[in-house]
Amino acid sequence: MSKRILTIFGTRPEAIKLFPLVHALEADARFDSRVCVSGQHRGMLDQVLEISGVVPHHDLDLMQPDQSLDQLTARLITGLGAVMDAEKPDWVVVQGDTATAMCGALAAYYRKIRVCHVEAGLRSGNIYHPWPEEVNRKVIGSIAALHCAPTEVSQAALLKENVDPATVHVTGNTVIDALHRITAKIEADPSLASGLAELEERFKGKRIIGVTTHRRENFGGGMEAIADAVRRLAARPDVAVIFPVHLNPNVRAVMDGALGGIANVAMIEPLDYPHFARLLSLADLMLTDSGGVQEEAPALGKPVLVMRETTERPEGIDAGTAMLVGTDADRILAEATRLLDDRAAYEAMARAHNPFGDGHSAARICELLAG
Ligand code: UD1
Ligand code: UDP
């Protein structure tokens, strides 16, 4: 009898990191693959569903504007629990550290359904950076029966917390599977990523800086400092900033006010994944507080300045492609300026290095679920 696997996700990064696994489960007769999306994100989730071709069996559609953590959590627990009661899966699969992932694990635990955690064992050691993701991961880590750690660093973090070693496996990060697949899709059909052509023409000859930001712990002062650094950086005539702005209203309000109308700054809508991959390939430098971008940029040899106080992804920093710069505007500006002006410093960071996986993580996870 095939095993019924209920894969649950709700936000853009989870969808990106789980579509390769959903495809692998669907193609494998050992599994009866079911997919539930919470709709924690709407537009940004739908962008990934469309490009990946994943069609969910359940869509809770529960996003509300400027949702609070407690309301979101309450809606998720009851909604996901009801889907589990209907589907009665052998395994629930969750990814990463979002509210959807944490509530999926908790609702499964309440029903004594086994949980597989994809991207397990990431720890910053600080429960307020990233907030609330560090605690979400710990909750999932204490429930999961199968921990798919992307690297040996994350494996070691779980073992340090006395997680049963037999349940922890280094699988690589499925983000690299996703990146490889999307790159192959673009090679086969370049029109999938041709929507930036106008900006590419407008900024010809300039050094492109890609920016993303959205972390809750950066709301307020952190966001304002990031905007200030971007504004001062864009005052250089040799620089252009491409900034797909996250749909969170707390991000938009600050960025629209601080960066609107600046000639060298293109604030644009969130890009679908092929276009974001195109932006990564165009960029000389990425400034971000994103988790996923910290994994993709090293794989592509793009220096990345991480605008956070801590990171649960030290591998990019150890590899020399990423640097933790916090959210002080002067520091962000100084490090970006150094990389733009010091060729040797730039070259030292711009080496493709891939600590996060080989693109075969989804296949490994399938074997673990089958076993
Ligand atoms: C969430 C995750 C975070 C993850 C991020 C990825 C939690 C607590 N946070 O943060 O871990 O890094 O997603 O992007 O799980 N919105 C839209 N349309 C969208 C998406 C968001 O309008 O497609 C707006 C809505 O007003 C929504 C708000 O953004 O209420 C916040 O969304 P939410 O998922 O709660 O938080 P994120 O900051 O996106
Ligand atoms: N991404 C995207 N379009 C964008 C910005 C980001 O497709 O406009 C992708 C990016 O390639 C990465 C993921 O979204 O795979 C990261 O999502 P986000 O930064 O929202 O969340 P995090 O990774 O911090 O949880």
mmCIF file of N, CA and C in Angstrom, residues 207 209 233 236-239 284-285 333-347:
data_model
loop_
_atom_site.group_PDB
_atom_site.id
_atom_site.type_symbol
_atom_site.label_atom_id
_atom_site.label_comp_id
_atom_site.label_asym_id
_atom_site.label_seq_id
_atom_site.Cartn_x
_atom_site.Cartn_y
_atom_site.Cartn_z
ATOM 1 N N ARG A 207 26.247 49.187 -12.092
ATOM 2 C CA ARG A 207 26.393 47.983 -11.267
ATOM 3 C C ARG A 207 25.088 47.760 -10.524
ATOM 4 N N ILE A 209 22.517 46.379 -7.906
ATOM 5 C CA ILE A 209 22.397 45.873 -6.537
ATOM 6 C C ILE A 209 20.958 45.397 -6.349
ATOM 7 N N LEU A 233 23.361 54.680 -1.082
ATOM 8 C CA LEU A 233 24.111 53.877 -2.059
ATOM 9 C C LEU A 233 23.705 54.256 -3.482
ATOM 10 N N ARG A 236 25.204 57.049 -5.834
ATOM 11 C CA ARG A 236 26.362 56.848 -6.729
ATOM 12 C C ARG A 236 25.864 56.733 -8.177
ATOM 13 N N PRO A 237 26.493 57.444 -9.087
ATOM 14 C CA PRO A 237 26.011 57.381 -10.471
ATOM 15 C C PRO A 237 26.272 56.037 -11.145
ATOM 16 N N ASP A 238 27.214 55.258 -10.599
ATOM 17 C CA ASP A 238 27.545 53.978 -11.252
ATOM 18 C C ASP A 238 26.695 52.817 -10.730
ATOM 19 N N VAL A 239 25.707 53.125 -9.862
ATOM 20 C CA VAL A 239 24.940 52.057 -9.208
ATOM 21 C C VAL A 239 23.452 52.156 -9.564
ATOM 22 N N ASP A 284 25.350 42.491 -9.197
ATOM 23 C CA ASP A 284 26.735 42.425 -8.750
ATOM 24 C C ASP A 284 26.774 42.092 -7.273
ATOM 25 N N LEU A 285 25.727 42.501 -6.585
ATOM 26 C CA LEU A 285 25.711 42.401 -5.127
ATOM 27 C C LEU A 285 24.266 42.294 -4.674
ATOM 28 N N LEU A 333 26.184 50.670 4.275
ATOM 29 C CA LEU A 333 26.747 51.517 3.209
ATOM 30 C C LEU A 333 28.256 51.279 3.089
ATOM 31 N N ALA A 334 28.941 51.209 4.230
ATOM 32 C CA ALA A 334 30.405 51.052 4.203
ATOM 33 C C ALA A 334 30.806 49.724 3.564
ATOM 34 N N GLU A 335 30.109 48.639 3.920
ATOM 35 C CA GLU A 335 30.494 47.322 3.372
ATOM 36 C C GLU A 335 30.148 47.242 1.888
ATOM 37 N N ALA A 336 29.010 47.804 1.510
ATOM 38 C CA ALA A 336 28.638 47.779 0.090
ATOM 39 C C ALA A 336 29.632 48.611 -0.717
ATOM 40 N N THR A 337 30.011 49.755 -0.191
ATOM 41 C CA THR A 337 30.958 50.640 -0.888
ATOM 42 C C THR A 337 32.313 49.949 -1.040
ATOM 43 N N ARG A 338 32.725 49.275 0.024
ATOM 44 C CA ARG A 338 34.015 48.564 -0.039
ATOM 45 C C ARG A 338 33.988 47.524 -1.163
ATOM 46 N N LEU A 339 32.892 46.776 -1.232
ATOM 47 C CA LEU A 339 32.818 45.731 -2.270
ATOM 48 C C LEU A 339 32.774 46.340 -3.669
ATOM 49 N N LEU A 340 32.115 47.498 -3.792
ATOM 50 C CA LEU A 340 32.026 48.129 -5.122
ATOM 51 C C LEU A 340 33.368 48.730 -5.545
ATOM 52 N N ASP A 341 34.161 49.187 -4.573
ATOM 53 C CA ASP A 341 35.384 49.922 -4.922
ATOM 54 C C ASP A 341 36.655 49.102 -4.819
ATOM 55 N N ASP A 342 36.592 47.998 -4.090
ATOM 56 C CA ASP A 342 37.816 47.205 -3.874
ATOM 57 C C ASP A 342 37.665 45.883 -4.635
ATOM 58 N N ARG A 343 38.267 45.843 -5.796
ATOM 59 C CA ARG A 343 38.119 44.678 -6.682
ATOM 60 C C ARG A 343 38.507 43.378 -5.978
ATOM 61 N N ALA A 344 39.627 43.438 -5.236
ATOM 62 C CA ALA A 344 40.123 42.218 -4.586
ATOM 63 C C ALA A 344 39.115 41.726 -3.536
ATOM 64 N N ALA A 345 38.557 42.674 -2.777
ATOM 65 C CA ALA A 345 37.561 42.292 -1.754
ATOM 66 C C ALA A 345 36.341 41.675 -2.442
ATOM 67 N N TYR A 346 35.958 42.266 -3.577
ATOM 68 C CA TYR A 346 34.794 41.742 -4.309
ATOM 69 C C TYR A 346 35.073 40.327 -4.825
ATOM 70 N N GLU A 347 36.225 40.180 -5.474
ATOM 71 C CA GLU A 347 36.555 38.868 -6.061
ATOM 72 C C GLU A 347 36.642 37.786 -4.984
#
